CSV table of C-alpha atoms and ligand atoms in Angstrom, one decimal:
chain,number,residue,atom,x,y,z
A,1,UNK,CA,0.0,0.0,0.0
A,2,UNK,CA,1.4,3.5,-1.2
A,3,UNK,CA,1.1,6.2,1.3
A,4,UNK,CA,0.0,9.2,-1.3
A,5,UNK,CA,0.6,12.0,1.0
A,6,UNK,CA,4.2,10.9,1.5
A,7,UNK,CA,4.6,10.5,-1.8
A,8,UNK,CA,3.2,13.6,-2.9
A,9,UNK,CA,5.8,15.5,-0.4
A,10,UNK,CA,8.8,14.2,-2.4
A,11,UNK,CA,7.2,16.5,-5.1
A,12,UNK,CA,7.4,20.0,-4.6
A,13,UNK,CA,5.4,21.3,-7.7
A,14,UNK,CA,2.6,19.6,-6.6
A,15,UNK,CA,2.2,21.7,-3.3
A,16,UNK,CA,2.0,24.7,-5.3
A,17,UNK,CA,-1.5,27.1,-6.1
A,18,UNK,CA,-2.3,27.7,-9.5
A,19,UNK,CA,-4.9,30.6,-9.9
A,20,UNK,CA,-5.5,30.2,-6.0
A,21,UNK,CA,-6.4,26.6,-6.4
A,22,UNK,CA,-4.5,23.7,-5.4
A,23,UNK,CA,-2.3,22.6,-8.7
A,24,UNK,CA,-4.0,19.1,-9.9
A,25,UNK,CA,-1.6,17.8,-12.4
A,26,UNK,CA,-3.4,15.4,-14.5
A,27,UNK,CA,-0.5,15.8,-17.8
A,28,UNK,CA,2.0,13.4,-16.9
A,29,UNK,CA,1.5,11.6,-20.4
A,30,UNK,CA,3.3,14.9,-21.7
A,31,UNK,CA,6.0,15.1,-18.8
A,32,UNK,CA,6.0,13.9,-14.9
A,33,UNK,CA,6.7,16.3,-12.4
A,34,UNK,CA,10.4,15.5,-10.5
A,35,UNK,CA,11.3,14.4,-7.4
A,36,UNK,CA,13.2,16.0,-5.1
A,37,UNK,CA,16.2,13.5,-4.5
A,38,UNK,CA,16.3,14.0,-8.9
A,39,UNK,CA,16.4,18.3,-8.4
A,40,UNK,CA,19.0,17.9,-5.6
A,41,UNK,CA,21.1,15.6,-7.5
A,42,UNK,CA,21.5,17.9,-10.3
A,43,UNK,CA,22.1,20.6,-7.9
A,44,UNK,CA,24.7,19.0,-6.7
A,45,UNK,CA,26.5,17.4,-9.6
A,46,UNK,CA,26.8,21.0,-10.9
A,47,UNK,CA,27.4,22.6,-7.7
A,48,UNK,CA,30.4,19.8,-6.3
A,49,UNK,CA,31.2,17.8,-9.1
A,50,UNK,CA,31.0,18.7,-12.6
A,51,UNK,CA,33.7,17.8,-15.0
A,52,UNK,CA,33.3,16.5,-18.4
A,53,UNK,CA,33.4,12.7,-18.3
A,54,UNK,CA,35.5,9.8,-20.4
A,55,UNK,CA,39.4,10.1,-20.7
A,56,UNK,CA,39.7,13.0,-17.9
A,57,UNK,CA,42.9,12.5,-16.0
A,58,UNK,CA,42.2,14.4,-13.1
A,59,UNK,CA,40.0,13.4,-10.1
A,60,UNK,CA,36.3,15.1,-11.1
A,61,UNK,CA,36.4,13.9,-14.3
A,62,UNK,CA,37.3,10.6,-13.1
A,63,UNK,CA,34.6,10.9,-10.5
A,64,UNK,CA,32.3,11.7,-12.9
A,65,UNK,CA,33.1,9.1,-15.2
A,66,UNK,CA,32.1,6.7,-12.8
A,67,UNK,CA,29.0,7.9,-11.7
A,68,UNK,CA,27.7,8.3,-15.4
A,69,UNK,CA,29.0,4.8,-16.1
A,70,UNK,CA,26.9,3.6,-12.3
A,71,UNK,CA,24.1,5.4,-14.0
A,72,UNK,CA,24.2,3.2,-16.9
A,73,UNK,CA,24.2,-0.2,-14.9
A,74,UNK,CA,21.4,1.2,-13.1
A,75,UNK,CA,19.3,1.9,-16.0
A,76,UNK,CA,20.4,-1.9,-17.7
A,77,UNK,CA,19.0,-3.2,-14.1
A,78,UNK,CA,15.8,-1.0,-14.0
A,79,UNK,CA,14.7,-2.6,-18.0
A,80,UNK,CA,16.5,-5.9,-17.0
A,81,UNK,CA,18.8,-5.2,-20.1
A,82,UNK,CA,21.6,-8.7,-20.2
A,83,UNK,CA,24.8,-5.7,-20.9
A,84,UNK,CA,25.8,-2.3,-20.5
A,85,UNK,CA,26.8,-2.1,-23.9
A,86,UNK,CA,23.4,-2.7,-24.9
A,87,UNK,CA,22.4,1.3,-22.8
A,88,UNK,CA,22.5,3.9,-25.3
A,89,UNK,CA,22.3,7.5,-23.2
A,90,UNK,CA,20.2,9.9,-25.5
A,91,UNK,CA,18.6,13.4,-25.9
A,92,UNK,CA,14.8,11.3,-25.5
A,93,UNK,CA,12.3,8.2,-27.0
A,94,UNK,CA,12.2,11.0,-30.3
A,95,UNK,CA,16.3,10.8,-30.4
A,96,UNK,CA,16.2,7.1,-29.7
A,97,UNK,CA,14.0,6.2,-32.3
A,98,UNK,CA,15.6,8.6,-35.1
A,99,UNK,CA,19.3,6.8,-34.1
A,100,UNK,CA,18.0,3.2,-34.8
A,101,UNK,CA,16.0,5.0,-38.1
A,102,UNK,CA,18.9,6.1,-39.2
A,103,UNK,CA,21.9,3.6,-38.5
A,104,UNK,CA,19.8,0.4,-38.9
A,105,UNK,CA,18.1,2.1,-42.3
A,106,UNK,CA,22.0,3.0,-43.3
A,107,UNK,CA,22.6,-1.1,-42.7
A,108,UNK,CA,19.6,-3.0,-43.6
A,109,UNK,CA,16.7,-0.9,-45.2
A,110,UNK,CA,16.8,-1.1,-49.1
A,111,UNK,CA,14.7,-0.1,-51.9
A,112,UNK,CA,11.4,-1.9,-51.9
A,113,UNK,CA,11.6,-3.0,-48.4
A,114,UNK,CA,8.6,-2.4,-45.8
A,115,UNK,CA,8.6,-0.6,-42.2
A,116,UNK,CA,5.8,-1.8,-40.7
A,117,UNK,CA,4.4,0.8,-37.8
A,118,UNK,CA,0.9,1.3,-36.0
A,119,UNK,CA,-2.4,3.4,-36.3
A,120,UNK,CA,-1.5,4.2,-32.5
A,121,UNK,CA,1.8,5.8,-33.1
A,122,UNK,CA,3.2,9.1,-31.7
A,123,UNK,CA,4.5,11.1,-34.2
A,124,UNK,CA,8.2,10.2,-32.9
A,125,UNK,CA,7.1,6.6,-34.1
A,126,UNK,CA,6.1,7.3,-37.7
A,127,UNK,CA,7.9,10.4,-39.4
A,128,UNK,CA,11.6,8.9,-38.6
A,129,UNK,CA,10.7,6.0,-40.4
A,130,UNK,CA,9.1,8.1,-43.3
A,131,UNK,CA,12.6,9.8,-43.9
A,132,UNK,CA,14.4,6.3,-43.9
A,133,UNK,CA,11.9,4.9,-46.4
A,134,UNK,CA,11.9,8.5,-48.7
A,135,UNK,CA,15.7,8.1,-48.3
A,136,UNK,CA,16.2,4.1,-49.1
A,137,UNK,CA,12.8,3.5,-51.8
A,138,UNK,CA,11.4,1.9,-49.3
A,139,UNK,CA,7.4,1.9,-47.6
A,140,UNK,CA,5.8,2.5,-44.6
A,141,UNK,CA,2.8,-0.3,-43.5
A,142,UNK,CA,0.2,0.4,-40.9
A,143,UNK,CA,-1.4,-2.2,-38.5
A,144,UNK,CA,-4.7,-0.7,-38.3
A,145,UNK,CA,-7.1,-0.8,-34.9
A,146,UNK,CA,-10.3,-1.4,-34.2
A,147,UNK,CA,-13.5,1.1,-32.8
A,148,UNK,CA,-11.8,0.3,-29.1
A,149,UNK,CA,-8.0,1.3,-29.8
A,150,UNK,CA,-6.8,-2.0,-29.9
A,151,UNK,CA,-4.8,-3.0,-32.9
A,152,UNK,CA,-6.3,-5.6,-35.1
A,153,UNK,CA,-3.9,-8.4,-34.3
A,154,UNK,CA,-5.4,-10.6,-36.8
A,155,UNK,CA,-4.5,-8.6,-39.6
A,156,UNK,CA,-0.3,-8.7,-38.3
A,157,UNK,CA,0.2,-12.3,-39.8
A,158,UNK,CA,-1.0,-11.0,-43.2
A,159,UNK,CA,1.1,-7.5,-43.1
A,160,UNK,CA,4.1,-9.3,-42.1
A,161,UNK,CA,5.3,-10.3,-45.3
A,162,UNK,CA,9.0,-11.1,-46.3
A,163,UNK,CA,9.2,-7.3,-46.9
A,164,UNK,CA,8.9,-6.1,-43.5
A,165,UNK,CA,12.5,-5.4,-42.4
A,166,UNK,CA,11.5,-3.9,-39.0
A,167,UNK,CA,8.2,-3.6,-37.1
A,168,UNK,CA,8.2,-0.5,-34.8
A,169,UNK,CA,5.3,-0.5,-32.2
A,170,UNK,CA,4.2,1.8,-29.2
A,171,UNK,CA,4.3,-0.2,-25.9
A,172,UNK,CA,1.3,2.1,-24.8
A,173,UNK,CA,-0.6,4.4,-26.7
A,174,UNK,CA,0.0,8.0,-25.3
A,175,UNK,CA,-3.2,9.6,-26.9
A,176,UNK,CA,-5.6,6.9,-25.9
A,177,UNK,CA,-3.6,4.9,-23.2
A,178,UNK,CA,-3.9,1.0,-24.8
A,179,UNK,CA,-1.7,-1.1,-23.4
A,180,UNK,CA,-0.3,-3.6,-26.7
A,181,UNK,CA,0.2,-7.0,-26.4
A,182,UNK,CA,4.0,-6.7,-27.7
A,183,UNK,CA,5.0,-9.9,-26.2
A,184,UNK,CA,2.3,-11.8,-28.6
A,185,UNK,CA,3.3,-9.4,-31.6
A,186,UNK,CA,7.3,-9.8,-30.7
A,187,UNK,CA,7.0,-13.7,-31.1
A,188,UNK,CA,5.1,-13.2,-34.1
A,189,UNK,CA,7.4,-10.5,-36.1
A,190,UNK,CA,10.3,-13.0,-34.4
A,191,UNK,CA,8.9,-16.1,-36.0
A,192,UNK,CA,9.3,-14.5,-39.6
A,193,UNK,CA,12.6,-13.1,-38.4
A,194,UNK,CA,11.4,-9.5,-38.5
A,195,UNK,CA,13.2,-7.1,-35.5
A,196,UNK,CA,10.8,-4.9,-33.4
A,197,UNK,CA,11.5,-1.7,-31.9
A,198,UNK,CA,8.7,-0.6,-28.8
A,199,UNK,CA,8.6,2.9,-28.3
A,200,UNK,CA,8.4,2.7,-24.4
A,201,UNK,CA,7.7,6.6,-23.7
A,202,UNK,CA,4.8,5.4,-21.9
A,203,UNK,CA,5.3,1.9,-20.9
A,204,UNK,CA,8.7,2.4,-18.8
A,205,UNK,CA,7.1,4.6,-15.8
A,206,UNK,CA,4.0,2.4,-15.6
A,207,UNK,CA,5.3,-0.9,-14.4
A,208,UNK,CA,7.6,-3.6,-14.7
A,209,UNK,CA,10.0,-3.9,-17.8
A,210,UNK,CA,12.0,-7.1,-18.9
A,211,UNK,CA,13.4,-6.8,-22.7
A,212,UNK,CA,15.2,-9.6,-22.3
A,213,UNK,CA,11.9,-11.5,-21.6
A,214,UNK,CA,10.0,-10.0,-24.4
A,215,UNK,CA,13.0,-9.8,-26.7
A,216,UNK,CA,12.3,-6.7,-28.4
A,217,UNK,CA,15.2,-5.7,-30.1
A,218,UNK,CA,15.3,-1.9,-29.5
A,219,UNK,CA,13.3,0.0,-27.0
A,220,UNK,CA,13.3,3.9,-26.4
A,221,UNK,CA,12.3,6.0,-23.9
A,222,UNK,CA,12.8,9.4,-22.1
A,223,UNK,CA,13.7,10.5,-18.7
A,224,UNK,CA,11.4,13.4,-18.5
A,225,UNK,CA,8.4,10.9,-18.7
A,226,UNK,CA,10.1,8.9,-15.6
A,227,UNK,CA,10.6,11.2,-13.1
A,228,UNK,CA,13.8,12.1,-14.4
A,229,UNK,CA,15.5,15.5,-16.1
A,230,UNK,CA,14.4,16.6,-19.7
A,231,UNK,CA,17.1,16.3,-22.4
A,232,UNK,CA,17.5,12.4,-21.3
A,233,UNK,CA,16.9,9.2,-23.0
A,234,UNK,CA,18.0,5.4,-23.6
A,235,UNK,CA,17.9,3.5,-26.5
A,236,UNK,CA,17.9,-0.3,-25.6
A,237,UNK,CA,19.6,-2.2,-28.5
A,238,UNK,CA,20.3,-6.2,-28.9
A,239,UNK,CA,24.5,-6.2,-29.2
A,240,UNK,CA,24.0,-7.9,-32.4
A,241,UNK,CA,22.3,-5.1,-33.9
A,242,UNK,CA,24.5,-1.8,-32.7
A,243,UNK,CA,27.2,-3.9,-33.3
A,244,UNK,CA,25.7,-4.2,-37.3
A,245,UNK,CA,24.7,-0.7,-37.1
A,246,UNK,CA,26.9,2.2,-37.9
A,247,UNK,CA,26.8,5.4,-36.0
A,248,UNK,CA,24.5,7.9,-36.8
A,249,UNK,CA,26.4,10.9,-35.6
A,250,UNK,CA,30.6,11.5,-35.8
A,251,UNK,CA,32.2,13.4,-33.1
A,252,UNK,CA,34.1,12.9,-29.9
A,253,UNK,CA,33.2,9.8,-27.6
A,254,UNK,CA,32.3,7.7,-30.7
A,255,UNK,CA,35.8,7.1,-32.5
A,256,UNK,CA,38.8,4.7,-31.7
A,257,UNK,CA,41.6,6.1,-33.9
A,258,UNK,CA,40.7,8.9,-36.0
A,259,UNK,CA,42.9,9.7,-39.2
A,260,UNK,CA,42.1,11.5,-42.2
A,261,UNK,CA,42.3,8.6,-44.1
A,262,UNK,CA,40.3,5.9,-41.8
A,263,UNK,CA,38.7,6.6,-38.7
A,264,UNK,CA,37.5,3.7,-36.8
A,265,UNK,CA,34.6,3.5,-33.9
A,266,UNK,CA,34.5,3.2,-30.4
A,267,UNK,CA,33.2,0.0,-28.8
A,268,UNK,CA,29.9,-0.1,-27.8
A,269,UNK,CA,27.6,1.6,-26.4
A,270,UNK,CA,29.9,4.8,-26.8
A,271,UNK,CA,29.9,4.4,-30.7
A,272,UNK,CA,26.5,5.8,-30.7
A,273,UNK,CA,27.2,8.8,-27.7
A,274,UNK,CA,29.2,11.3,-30.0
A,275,UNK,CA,29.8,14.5,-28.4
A,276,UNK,CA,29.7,15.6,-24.6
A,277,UNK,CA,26.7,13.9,-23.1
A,278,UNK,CA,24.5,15.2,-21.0
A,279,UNK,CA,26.0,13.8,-18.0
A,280,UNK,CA,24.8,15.2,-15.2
A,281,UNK,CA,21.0,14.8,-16.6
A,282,UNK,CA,21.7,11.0,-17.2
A,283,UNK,CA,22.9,10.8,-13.4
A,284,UNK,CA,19.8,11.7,-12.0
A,285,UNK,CA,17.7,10.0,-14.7
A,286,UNK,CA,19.4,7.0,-12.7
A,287,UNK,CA,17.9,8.4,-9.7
A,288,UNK,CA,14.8,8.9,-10.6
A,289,UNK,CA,14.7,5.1,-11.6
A,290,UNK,CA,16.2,4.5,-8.5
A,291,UNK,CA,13.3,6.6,-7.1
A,292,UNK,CA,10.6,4.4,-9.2
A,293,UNK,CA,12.0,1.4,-7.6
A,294,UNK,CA,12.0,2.4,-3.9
A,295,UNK,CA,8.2,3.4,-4.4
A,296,UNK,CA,7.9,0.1,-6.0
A,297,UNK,CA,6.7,-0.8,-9.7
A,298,UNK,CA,4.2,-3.4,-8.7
A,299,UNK,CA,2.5,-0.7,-5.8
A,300,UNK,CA,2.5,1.5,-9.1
A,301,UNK,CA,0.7,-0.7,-10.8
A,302,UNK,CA,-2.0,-1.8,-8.1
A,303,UNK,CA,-2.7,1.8,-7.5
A,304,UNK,CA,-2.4,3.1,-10.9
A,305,UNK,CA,-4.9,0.2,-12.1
A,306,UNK,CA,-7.6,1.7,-9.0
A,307,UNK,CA,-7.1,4.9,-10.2
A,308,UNK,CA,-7.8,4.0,-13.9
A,309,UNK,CA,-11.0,2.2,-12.3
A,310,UNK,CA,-12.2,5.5,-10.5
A,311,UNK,CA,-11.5,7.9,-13.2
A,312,UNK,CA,-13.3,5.5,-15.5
A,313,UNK,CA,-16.5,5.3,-13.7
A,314,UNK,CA,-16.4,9.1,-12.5
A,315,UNK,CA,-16.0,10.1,-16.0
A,316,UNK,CA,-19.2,7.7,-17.4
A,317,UNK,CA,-21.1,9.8,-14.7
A,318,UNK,CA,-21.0,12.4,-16.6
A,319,UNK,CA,-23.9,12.9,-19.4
A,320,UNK,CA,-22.8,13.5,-23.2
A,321,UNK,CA,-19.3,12.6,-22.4
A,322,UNK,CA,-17.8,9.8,-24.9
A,323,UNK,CA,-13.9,8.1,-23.7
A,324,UNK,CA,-12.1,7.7,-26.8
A,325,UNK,CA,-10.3,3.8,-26.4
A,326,UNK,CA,-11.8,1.4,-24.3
A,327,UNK,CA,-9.2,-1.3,-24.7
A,328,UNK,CA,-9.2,-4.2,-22.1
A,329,UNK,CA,-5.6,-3.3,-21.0
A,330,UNK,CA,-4.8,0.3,-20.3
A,331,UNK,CA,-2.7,2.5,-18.4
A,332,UNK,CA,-3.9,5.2,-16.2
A,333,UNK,CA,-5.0,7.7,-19.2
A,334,UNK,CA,-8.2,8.2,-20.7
A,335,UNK,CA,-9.1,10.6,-23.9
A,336,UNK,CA,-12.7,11.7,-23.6
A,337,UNK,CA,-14.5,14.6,-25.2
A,338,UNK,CA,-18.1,16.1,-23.9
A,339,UNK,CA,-20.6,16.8,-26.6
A,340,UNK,CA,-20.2,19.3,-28.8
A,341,UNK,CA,-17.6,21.2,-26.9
A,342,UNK,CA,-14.1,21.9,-28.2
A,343,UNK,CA,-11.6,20.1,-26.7
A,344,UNK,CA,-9.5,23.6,-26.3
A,345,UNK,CA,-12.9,25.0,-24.8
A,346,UNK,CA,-12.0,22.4,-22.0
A,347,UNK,CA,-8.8,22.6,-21.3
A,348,UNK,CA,-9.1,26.4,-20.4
A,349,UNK,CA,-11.9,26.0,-18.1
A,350,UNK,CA,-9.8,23.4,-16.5
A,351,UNK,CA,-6.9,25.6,-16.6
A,352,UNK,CA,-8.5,28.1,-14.4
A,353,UNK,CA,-9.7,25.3,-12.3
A,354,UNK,CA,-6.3,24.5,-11.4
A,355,UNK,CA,-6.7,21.3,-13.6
A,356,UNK,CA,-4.2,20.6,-15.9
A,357,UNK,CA,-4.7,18.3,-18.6
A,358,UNK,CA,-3.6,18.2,-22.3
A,359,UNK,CA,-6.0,19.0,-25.2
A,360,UNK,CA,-5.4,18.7,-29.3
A,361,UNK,CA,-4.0,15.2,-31.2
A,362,UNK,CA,-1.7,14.6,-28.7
A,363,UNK,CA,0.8,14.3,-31.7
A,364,UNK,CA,-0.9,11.5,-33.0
A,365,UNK,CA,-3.1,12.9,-35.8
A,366,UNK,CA,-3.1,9.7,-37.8
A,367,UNK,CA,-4.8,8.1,-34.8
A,368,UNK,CA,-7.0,11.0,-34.2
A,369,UNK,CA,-8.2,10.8,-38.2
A,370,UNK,CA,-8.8,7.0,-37.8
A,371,UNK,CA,-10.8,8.1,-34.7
A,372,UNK,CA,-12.8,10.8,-36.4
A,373,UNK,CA,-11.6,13.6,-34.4
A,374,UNK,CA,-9.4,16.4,-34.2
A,375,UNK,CA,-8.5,15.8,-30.7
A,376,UNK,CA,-9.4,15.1,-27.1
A,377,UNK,CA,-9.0,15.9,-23.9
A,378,UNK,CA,-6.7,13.8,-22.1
A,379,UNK,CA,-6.5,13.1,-18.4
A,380,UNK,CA,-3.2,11.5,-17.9
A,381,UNK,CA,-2.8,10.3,-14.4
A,382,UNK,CA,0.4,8.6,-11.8
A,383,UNK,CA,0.6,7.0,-8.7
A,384,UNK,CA,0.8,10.5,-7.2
A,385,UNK,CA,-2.6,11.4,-8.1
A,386,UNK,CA,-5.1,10.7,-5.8
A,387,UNK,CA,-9.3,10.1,-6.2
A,388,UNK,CA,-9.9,13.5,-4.9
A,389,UNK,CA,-8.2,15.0,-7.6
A,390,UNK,CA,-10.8,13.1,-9.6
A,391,UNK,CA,-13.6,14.4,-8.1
A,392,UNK,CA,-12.4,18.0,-8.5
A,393,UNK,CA,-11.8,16.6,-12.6
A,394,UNK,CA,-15.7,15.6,-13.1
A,395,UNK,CA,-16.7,18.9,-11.1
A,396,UNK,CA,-15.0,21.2,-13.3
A,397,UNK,CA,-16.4,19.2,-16.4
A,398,UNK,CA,-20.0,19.5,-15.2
A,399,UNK,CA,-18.9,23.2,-15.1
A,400,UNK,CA,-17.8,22.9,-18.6
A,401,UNK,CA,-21.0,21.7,-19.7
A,402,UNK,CA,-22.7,24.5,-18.0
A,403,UNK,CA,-20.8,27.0,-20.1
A,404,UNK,CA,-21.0,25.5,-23.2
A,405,UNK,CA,-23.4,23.1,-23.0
B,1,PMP,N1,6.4,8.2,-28.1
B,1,PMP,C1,5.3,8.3,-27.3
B,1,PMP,C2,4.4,7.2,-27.1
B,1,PMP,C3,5.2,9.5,-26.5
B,1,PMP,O1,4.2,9.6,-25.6
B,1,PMP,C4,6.2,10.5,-26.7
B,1,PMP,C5,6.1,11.8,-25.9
B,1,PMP,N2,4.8,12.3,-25.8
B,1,PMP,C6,7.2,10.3,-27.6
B,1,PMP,C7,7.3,9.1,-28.3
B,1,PMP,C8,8.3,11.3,-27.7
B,1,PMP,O2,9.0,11.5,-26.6
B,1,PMP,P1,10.1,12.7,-26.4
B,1,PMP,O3,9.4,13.9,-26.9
B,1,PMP,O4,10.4,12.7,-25.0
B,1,PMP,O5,11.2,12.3,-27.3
């Protein structure tokens, strides 16, 4: 059992008064609010410790070094990963997902092959693949879903043809919150030797995380969305693969011997980290997992899952309002619009309510067309949310309706 008001005081955004009115975050599908162990870290990685990391001779650079190197472990421990070498440190999922676009396209994408993606795709999840197939002559596929935001797994069989050279999936849908079966697809894309990437921007705060149990080859995700500091990211990548794969930027970090007439590559994962990382972010992204972890990923779950259930039923209370996905399996996120009224109109009541909740096509406007909408308004909610909160949501929406209905 989670104690919420503990919780709540490790966050000091959330004690704050927003037009007079307690703050009621409800946005964490865009971003989660941080800690304070993550601030404080960075605080004091700038304040006591900073010094550019790898090669450093002298004793903060060294230091650091091995804290951003600790940092990796921890994040290979927190996804279950089998190697370090297999933890990319990136900008974000979007930066993650354009490296794999990009080096595995360069390796294995040619003309006339297939990429096959998902109606439920963020925008991070489709256009990086566009620009490999414009670049290679190759073609983007599309799994299509069904009227309750599940994808229509009995069409995958037929779409994964010989073509296919990589099959990259949202974990969870950000705009409408499904949760995918990607174990069931994995084994099927693996059975026809296809590779998967899952775009975990949503999946990785929301519960456990094995890839080496569901085998994915790639997965992506972003600190900010984790509790941890913007500007921070992993990519997840089988060995085999970034070892096939060649970088996708050139700079320092990356090389071995450089030489105007040959330059060669560092070893892994560093081939893909060129430049000065952001190490003092990826630090206390390794925090913030830690963080995750002591608050504990199966109470996230338990909680999350009664808050999804609340939110649910307090929402079909409400007359003229219609959710948008009503998959079996869902994360703590619902999509809902209320007759008639813009989803902007919303928003901004809700703004002035202290409620704050995201409104438009969530960056998913193929999903929204499919949907026959422009956009929603999303409530997106974590375990430091609490049924309250809830209540306040459905009493500003019947306020809303009074206004515009
Ligand atoms: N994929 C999904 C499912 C997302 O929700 C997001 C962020 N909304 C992204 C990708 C992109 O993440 P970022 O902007 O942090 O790179």
């Amino acid at each position: 059992m989670l104690n919420i008001q503990t919780i709540r005081e490790d966050f000091p955004v959330l004690s704050q008064k927003v037009y007079n009115k307690p703050l009621i975050y409800f946005d964490n599908g865009a971003t989660s609010q941080k800690p304070e162990i993550v601030i404080h870290k960075l605080r004091e990685l700038y304040a006591e410790q900073n010094s550019s990391i790898h090669r450093g001779v002298h004793y903060l650079s060294s230091k650091m070094t091995e804290r951003y190197e600790a940092a990796r472990e921890t994040v290979r421990e927190f996804i279950h990963a089998g190697k370090v070498e297999e933890i990319v440190f990136t900008a974000g999922t979007t930066a993650s997902i354009n490296l794999v676009a990009f080096s595995f396209g360069e390796a294995f994408i040619h003309p006339g092959d297939e990429i096959l993606v998902t109606e439920l795709e963020h925008h991070s999840n489709i256009v990086p693949w566009q620009l490999l197939a414009e670049r290679k002559g190759a073609s983007l596929k599309v799994l299509p879903i069904n009227e309750k935001g599940e994808l229509k797994l009995e069409m995958l069989d037929e779409l994964l043809t010989e073509k296919v050279k990589i099959l990259a999936i949202t974990q969870v849908s950000n705009a409408i919150g499904t949760i995918n079966p990607v174990k069931e697809i994995i084994q099927k894309a693996h059975d026809k030797d296809i590779p998967v990437l899952l775009d975990g921007a949503q999946g990785v705060q929301h519960g456990e995380l094995d890839v080496q149990e569901l085998e994915c080859d790639f997965y992506a995700f972003s600190g900010h969305k984790v509790f941890g500091p913007n500007g921070t990211g992993v990519l997840y990548g089988k060995e085999k693969w970034l070892e096939s794969m060649p970088p996708c930027q050139g700079g320092g970090d990356m090389i071995a011997n450089v030489s105007f007439e040959k330059t060669t590559w560092a070893d892994l994962p560093l081939k893909f980290e060129a430049g000065t990382s952001n190490y003092p972010a990826a630090i206390a992204l390794a925090e913030a997992l830690n963080y995750v972890t002591s608050v504990g990923r199966d109470n996230i779950v338990t909680y999350e899952k009664e808050l999804l259930g609340y939110l649910s039923k307090s929402l079909q209370m409400i007359e003229g309002l219609k959710i948008y996905g009503t998959s079996q399996d869902k994360i703590s996120t619902i999509s809902f619009l209320i007759n008639g009224i813009h989803h902007q109109d919303t928003g901004m009541i809700l703004d002035k309510l202290g409620i704050a909740v995201r409104v438009g096509n969530h960056c998913a406007q193929p999903l929204m067309k499919s949907l026959g909408i422009e956009g929603t308004v999303r409530a997106s909610l974590c375990f430091y949310n609490t049924k309250e909160e809830i209540d306040q949501l459905c009493n500003g929406l019947e306020k809303v309706k009074q206004m515009f209905g």
